[in-house]
């Protein structure tokens, strides 16, 4: 603060400029102090996790091998026909995921022509799933009523669960929806014999409607995970009616490859270390069996008990008259002078009487 005498009128004027600078200087000093303390605190916290973070890069380098060409067949996609199959598989996956515009662009760029009859079911499937994610049950209910008989043939409970979820949505509206809920309960009549207990629970919840279902013993009816469950059930049953698997072939192949690739890399490394180059000569077959879990079991597999080899289209399983099953290669090797003696029983028979088994 500075005081001086006005030269015109002789008044004393107080200069506040220096006072403002002093306050500003103190404020800036306090801000700098706070910033320094904050930085020190953050640095101290960072030290606690820095050790773990610094190891991430080394862990990636140790466990991730970018070079996988040693276990990949170079000629797997070398023909236009195989490239077409790959493009069609990717397009189908995009349709399943609802990425219709991306699928159309891929069709145009790859030259793949997808028939509208194949495309239409996926369009309807994604439309209904999108409505379910928005908690709109009407499209799914219309679809379930239209396909009621086919769903019953599959022993599906989809339609009942859709009606159940719609009834629960009415219950969540409180006492104002009581009459509408009672009227909608008539939709449960066709399912009374199979879902009697569930219907009794739904009707019993009406007693607590005035006080709120969330405050009653029936509060579990309002669990939000039911919407995710109904989406999964609809996808499963809709794909079953269309003759499709729940997961796309591309996603299944990708997941299987992710599980099998580390094992194959380890096998290749062991083969190279032990210099056993003749063990794995063909890229279209595996040197050992890789267990992908029951989730990836899609077809029955038969291994010949004589030759201990897995059967194939060129070497199918053959059923003998006595009931025992061996591979065709084993059948030919055991045949002597037009006669065959079963290796598991003393029955002698004509090998031409053996019948091929189809899985």
Coordinates of C-alpha atoms in Angstrom, one line a residue:
X1 CA 0.0 0.0 0.0
X2 CA 1.3 3.4 -0.9
X3 CA 0.0 7.0 0.1
X4 CA 0.8 10.3 -1.7
X5 CA -0.6 13.8 -1.9
X6 CA -2.7 14.7 -4.9
X7 CA -1.0 17.7 -6.7
X8 CA -4.3 19.2 -7.8
X9 CA -6.5 19.2 -4.8
X10 CA -4.1 18.4 -2.0
X11 CA -5.9 15.2 -1.0
X12 CA -4.1 12.1 0.2
X13 CA -4.7 9.1 -2.2
X14 CA -4.1 5.5 -1.0
X15 CA -2.6 3.4 -3.8
X16 CA -4.1 -0.2 -3.5
X17 CA -2.0 -1.6 -6.4
X18 CA 0.8 -2.7 -4.1
X19 CA -1.8 -4.3 -1.7
X20 CA -3.3 -6.4 -4.5
X21 CA 0.2 -7.6 -5.6
X22 CA 0.9 -8.6 -2.0
X23 CA -2.3 -10.7 -1.8
X24 CA -1.7 -12.2 -5.2
X25 CA 1.9 -13.1 -4.2
X26 CA 0.7 -14.9 -1.1
X27 CA -2.0 -16.8 -3.0
X28 CA 0.4 -17.9 -5.7
X29 CA 2.8 -19.1 -3.0
X30 CA 0.1 -21.1 -1.4
X31 CA -1.0 -22.6 -4.7
X32 CA 2.6 -23.6 -5.5
X33 CA 2.9 -25.3 -2.1
X34 CA -0.4 -27.2 -2.6
X35 CA 0.7 -28.3 -6.1
X36 CA 4.1 -29.5 -4.8
X37 CA 2.4 -31.5 -2.0
X38 CA 0.0 -33.0 -4.4
X39 CA 2.8 -34.0 -6.8
X40 CA 4.7 -35.6 -3.9
X41 CA 1.6 -37.5 -2.8
X42 CA 1.0 -38.8 -6.4
X43 CA 4.6 -39.8 -6.8
X44 CA 4.5 -41.7 -3.5
X45 CA 1.3 -43.5 -4.6
X46 CA 2.9 -44.2 -8.0
X47 CA 5.8 -46.0 -6.4
X48 CA 3.5 -48.5 -4.9
X49 CA 2.3 -49.7 -8.3
X50 CA 5.3 -48.9 -10.4
X51 CA 6.9 -52.2 -9.7
X52 CA 3.9 -54.1 -11.0
X53 CA 3.4 -51.9 -14.0
X54 CA 7.0 -52.1 -15.0
X55 CA 6.8 -55.9 -15.2
X56 CA 3.9 -55.9 -17.6
X57 CA 6.1 -55.2 -20.6
X58 CA 8.4 -58.0 -19.7
X59 CA 5.5 -60.4 -19.1
X60 CA 4.1 -59.6 -22.6
X61 CA 7.5 -60.2 -24.2
X62 CA 7.9 -63.4 -22.4
X63 CA 4.5 -64.9 -23.1
X64 CA 3.6 -63.3 -26.5
X65 CA 5.2 -64.7 -29.6
X66 CA 4.5 -62.7 -32.6
X67 CA 6.0 -65.3 -35.0
X68 CA 3.5 -68.1 -35.5
X69 CA 4.2 -69.0 -39.1
X70 CA 5.9 -72.2 -37.9
X71 CA 2.5 -73.7 -37.0
X72 CA 0.5 -72.2 -39.8
X73 CA -0.3 -73.8 -43.1
X74 CA 0.8 -71.3 -45.7
X75 CA -1.5 -72.7 -48.4
X76 CA -4.7 -72.8 -46.3
X77 CA -6.3 -69.9 -48.2
X78 CA -4.5 -70.2 -51.5
X79 CA -7.5 -71.1 -53.7
X80 CA -10.4 -68.7 -54.6
X81 CA -12.9 -71.3 -53.4
X82 CA -11.4 -71.3 -49.9
X83 CA -11.2 -67.5 -49.9
X84 CA -14.8 -67.4 -50.7
X85 CA -15.7 -69.7 -47.8
X86 CA -13.7 -67.5 -45.5
X87 CA -15.5 -64.3 -46.7
X88 CA -18.9 -66.0 -46.3
X89 CA -18.0 -67.1 -42.8
X90 CA -17.0 -63.5 -41.9
X91 CA -20.1 -62.1 -43.5
X92 CA -22.3 -64.5 -41.5
X93 CA -20.6 -63.5 -38.3
X94 CA -21.2 -59.8 -39.1
X95 CA -24.9 -60.5 -39.7
X96 CA -25.1 -62.3 -36.4
X97 CA -23.6 -59.4 -34.6
X98 CA -26.0 -56.9 -36.3
X99 CA -23.2 -55.2 -38.3
X100 CA -25.2 -55.1 -41.4
X101 CA -23.5 -52.2 -43.1
X102 CA -20.1 -53.7 -42.6
X103 CA -21.3 -57.0 -44.0
X104 CA -22.6 -55.3 -47.1
X105 CA -19.3 -53.5 -47.6
X106 CA -17.4 -56.7 -47.3
X107 CA -19.7 -58.4 -49.8
X108 CA -19.1 -55.6 -52.3
X109 CA -15.3 -55.6 -51.9
X110 CA -14.9 -59.4 -51.9
X111 CA -17.5 -60.2 -54.6
X112 CA -19.4 -62.5 -52.3
X113 CA -23.1 -62.8 -53.1
X114 CA -25.3 -63.6 -50.2
X115 CA -28.9 -64.7 -51.0
X116 CA -31.6 -62.7 -49.4
X117 CA -33.2 -65.8 -47.9
X118 CA -30.0 -66.3 -45.8
X119 CA -29.8 -62.6 -44.9
X120 CA -33.5 -62.1 -43.8
X121 CA -33.4 -64.4 -40.7
X122 CA -30.5 -62.5 -39.3
X123 CA -32.2 -59.1 -39.9
X124 CA -35.2 -60.3 -38.0
X125 CA -33.1 -61.8 -35.2
X126 CA -31.1 -58.6 -34.7
X127 CA -34.3 -56.5 -34.8
X128 CA -35.9 -58.5 -32.0
X129 CA -32.7 -58.6 -30.0
X130 CA -32.3 -54.9 -30.2
X131 CA -35.8 -54.5 -29.0
X132 CA -35.1 -56.8 -26.0
X133 CA -32.1 -54.8 -25.1
X134 CA -34.4 -51.8 -25.0
X135 CA -36.7 -53.9 -22.7
X136 CA -39.4 -54.0 -25.4
X137 CA -41.0 -57.5 -25.4
X138 CA -43.6 -57.0 -28.1
X139 CA -41.5 -58.1 -31.2
X140 CA -40.2 -61.2 -29.3
X141 CA -43.7 -62.1 -28.2
X142 CA -45.1 -61.8 -31.7
X143 CA -42.2 -64.0 -33.0
X144 CA -42.8 -66.6 -30.3
X145 CA -46.5 -66.8 -30.9
X146 CA -45.9 -67.2 -34.7
X147 CA -43.4 -70.0 -34.0
X148 CA -45.2 -71.5 -31.1
X149 CA -45.5 -75.1 -32.4
X150 CA -41.9 -75.2 -33.5
X151 CA -40.8 -74.0 -30.1
X152 CA -42.9 -76.6 -28.4
X153 CA -41.3 -79.3 -30.6
X154 CA -38.0 -78.1 -29.2
X155 CA -39.4 -78.3 -25.7
X156 CA -38.6 -74.5 -25.4
X157 CA -40.0 -72.3 -22.6
X158 CA -39.2 -69.1 -24.4
X159 CA -42.8 -68.0 -24.9
X160 CA -43.7 -68.5 -21.3
X161 CA -40.7 -66.7 -20.1
X162 CA -41.5 -63.7 -22.3
X163 CA -45.1 -63.6 -20.9
X164 CA -43.6 -63.9 -17.4
X165 CA -41.2 -61.0 -18.0
X166 CA -44.0 -58.9 -19.4
X167 CA -46.2 -59.7 -16.3
X168 CA -43.3 -58.7 -14.1
X169 CA -42.9 -55.4 -15.9
X170 CA -46.5 -54.7 -15.1
X171 CA -46.0 -55.6 -11.5
X172 CA -43.1 -53.1 -11.3
X173 CA -45.6 -50.3 -12.2
X174 CA -47.4 -50.7 -8.9
X175 CA -51.0 -50.7 -7.9
X176 CA -52.0 -48.7 -11.0
X177 CA -51.3 -51.8 -13.2
X178 CA -53.2 -54.3 -11.0
X179 CA -56.2 -54.7 -13.3
X180 CA -54.0 -54.9 -16.4
X181 CA -51.8 -57.5 -14.7
X182 CA -54.9 -59.6 -13.8
X183 CA -56.1 -59.5 -17.4
X184 CA -52.7 -60.4 -18.8
X185 CA -52.5 -63.4 -16.5
X186 CA -54.8 -65.2 -18.9
X187 CA -51.8 -65.7 -21.2
X188 CA -50.5 -68.2 -18.7
X189 CA -53.3 -70.6 -19.3
X190 CA -51.6 -72.7 -22.0
X191 CA -48.6 -73.1 -19.8
X192 CA -50.4 -74.1 -16.6
X193 CA -49.4 -77.8 -16.6
X194 CA -45.7 -77.2 -17.3
X195 CA -45.1 -74.0 -15.3
X196 CA -47.6 -74.3 -12.5
X197 CA -45.2 -73.4 -9.7
X198 CA -43.9 -70.3 -11.5
X199 CA -47.5 -69.1 -12.2
X200 CA -48.4 -69.5 -8.6
X201 CA -45.5 -67.3 -7.5
X202 CA -46.5 -64.6 -10.0
X203 CA -50.1 -64.6 -8.9
X204 CA -49.1 -64.6 -5.2
X205 CA -47.1 -61.4 -5.8
X206 CA -50.3 -59.5 -6.5
X207 CA -51.1 -59.5 -2.8
X208 CA -48.1 -57.2 -2.2
X209 CA -48.7 -55.0 -5.1
X210 CA -50.1 -52.1 -2.9
X211 CA -47.0 -52.0 -0.7
X212 CA -44.5 -52.6 -3.6
X213 CA -43.0 -55.8 -4.9
X214 CA -39.5 -54.6 -3.9
X215 CA -40.6 -54.6 -0.3
X216 CA -42.1 -58.1 -0.4
X217 CA -40.8 -61.7 -0.3
X218 CA -41.2 -61.6 -4.1
X219 CA -38.5 -58.9 -4.6
X220 CA -36.4 -61.5 -6.6
X221 CA -38.9 -61.1 -9.4
X222 CA -37.5 -57.7 -10.1
X223 CA -33.9 -58.8 -10.7
X224 CA -32.4 -57.0 -13.7
X225 CA -30.4 -60.0 -15.0
X226 CA -33.6 -61.4 -16.4
X227 CA -33.3 -59.3 -19.5
X228 CA -29.8 -60.6 -20.3
X229 CA -31.1 -64.1 -19.7
X230 CA -34.1 -63.7 -22.0
X231 CA -31.8 -62.4 -24.7
X232 CA -29.6 -65.6 -24.4
X233 CA -32.7 -67.8 -24.4
X234 CA -34.1 -66.1 -27.5
X235 CA -30.8 -66.3 -29.4
X236 CA -30.4 -70.0 -28.5
X237 CA -34.0 -71.0 -29.6
X238 CA -34.1 -68.8 -32.7
X239 CA -30.8 -70.2 -33.9
X240 CA -32.1 -73.7 -33.2
X241 CA -35.1 -73.1 -35.4
X242 CA -32.9 -71.7 -38.2
X243 CA -30.6 -74.7 -37.9
X244 CA -27.7 -72.6 -36.7
X245 CA -25.3 -72.9 -33.8
X246 CA -25.7 -70.3 -31.0
X247 CA -22.2 -69.0 -31.7
X248 CA -20.9 -68.2 -35.2
X249 CA -18.4 -70.6 -36.8
X250 CA -15.9 -67.7 -36.9
X251 CA -16.1 -67.0 -33.2
X252 CA -15.8 -70.8 -32.4
X253 CA -12.8 -71.2 -34.6
X254 CA -11.1 -68.1 -33.2
X255 CA -11.7 -69.2 -29.6
X256 CA -10.4 -72.7 -30.4
X257 CA -7.3 -71.3 -32.1
X258 CA -6.5 -69.1 -29.1
X259 CA -6.6 -72.2 -26.9
X260 CA -4.6 -74.4 -29.2
X261 CA -2.0 -71.9 -30.4
X262 CA 0.1 -71.9 -27.1
X263 CA 0.2 -75.7 -27.1
X264 CA 1.2 -75.8 -30.7
X265 CA 4.0 -73.3 -30.1
X266 CA 5.3 -75.3 -27.2
X267 CA 5.2 -78.5 -29.3
X268 CA 7.1 -76.9 -32.1
X269 CA 9.7 -75.6 -29.7
X270 CA 10.2 -79.0 -28.1
X271 CA 10.5 -80.6 -31.6
X272 CA 13.2 -78.1 -32.6
X273 CA 15.1 -78.6 -29.4
X274 CA 15.2 -82.4 -29.6
X275 CA 15.7 -82.3 -33.4
X276 CA 12.7 -84.5 -34.1
X277 CA 11.9 -82.9 -37.5
X278 CA 10.0 -86.0 -38.8
X279 CA 7.4 -86.0 -36.0
X280 CA 5.3 -83.2 -37.5
X281 CA 5.6 -83.1 -41.2
X282 CA 2.1 -82.2 -42.3
X283 CA 0.5 -78.8 -41.3
X284 CA -3.0 -80.2 -41.8
X285 CA -2.7 -82.6 -38.9
X286 CA -1.7 -82.3 -35.3
X287 CA 1.1 -84.3 -33.6
X288 CA -0.9 -84.7 -30.4
X289 CA -4.5 -84.3 -29.3
X290 CA -5.4 -80.8 -27.9
X291 CA -8.2 -80.8 -25.4
X292 CA -10.4 -77.8 -26.0
X293 CA -13.0 -78.7 -23.4
X294 CA -16.5 -80.1 -23.7
X295 CA -17.8 -76.7 -25.0
X296 CA -16.1 -77.5 -28.3
X297 CA -17.4 -81.0 -28.7
X298 CA -19.7 -80.9 -31.7
X299 CA -19.3 -84.3 -33.4
X300 CA -18.9 -87.9 -32.2
X301 CA -15.5 -89.3 -32.6
X302 CA -14.6 -93.0 -33.0
X303 CA -11.1 -94.3 -32.7
X304 CA -10.4 -97.8 -34.1
X305 CA -9.5 -100.2 -31.2
X306 CA -7.3 -102.2 -33.5
X307 CA -5.2 -99.6 -35.3
X308 CA -5.7 -97.0 -32.6
X309 CA -6.5 -94.3 -35.2
X310 CA -9.3 -91.9 -35.4
X311 CA -11.7 -92.7 -38.2
X312 CA -12.4 -90.3 -41.1
X313 CA -14.4 -90.0 -44.3
X314 CA -11.9 -92.1 -46.2
X315 CA -11.6 -94.6 -43.3
X316 CA -15.1 -94.8 -41.7
X317 CA -16.1 -97.0 -38.8
X318 CA -17.6 -100.4 -39.9
X319 CA -20.0 -102.5 -37.8
X320 CA -19.5 -106.2 -38.0
X321 CA -22.3 -108.8 -37.8
X322 CA -21.4 -109.6 -34.2
X323 CA -21.9 -106.0 -33.3
X324 CA -18.3 -104.9 -32.8
X325 CA -17.0 -101.8 -34.6
X326 CA -13.6 -101.4 -36.2
X327 CA -12.3 -99.0 -38.9
X328 CA -12.3 -99.9 -42.6
X329 CA -8.5 -100.1 -42.8
X330 CA -8.5 -102.6 -39.9
X331 CA -11.3 -104.6 -41.7
X332 CA -9.2 -104.8 -44.8
X333 CA -6.1 -105.9 -42.9
X334 CA -7.9 -108.6 -40.9
X335 CA -9.5 -110.0 -44.0
X336 CA -7.9 -113.2 -45.1
X337 CA -9.0 -115.3 -48.1
X338 CA -12.4 -113.5 -48.2
X339 CA -13.1 -114.3 -44.6
X340 CA -12.9 -112.2 -41.4
X341 CA -12.6 -113.4 -37.8
X342 CA -13.6 -110.8 -35.3
X343 CA -10.7 -109.9 -33.0
X344 CA -13.0 -109.6 -30.0
X345 CA -15.1 -112.8 -30.5
X346 CA -14.5 -116.1 -32.3
X347 CA -17.3 -115.4 -34.8
X348 CA -16.1 -115.8 -38.4
X349 CA -18.0 -113.8 -41.0
X350 CA -17.9 -112.3 -44.5
X351 CA -16.3 -108.9 -44.5
X352 CA -18.7 -107.7 -47.2
X353 CA -21.5 -108.0 -44.6
X354 CA -20.0 -105.2 -42.5
X355 CA -22.0 -102.0 -42.6
X356 CA -20.7 -98.5 -42.4
X357 CA -21.7 -96.3 -39.4
X358 CA -22.6 -92.7 -40.0
X359 CA -22.3 -90.1 -37.2

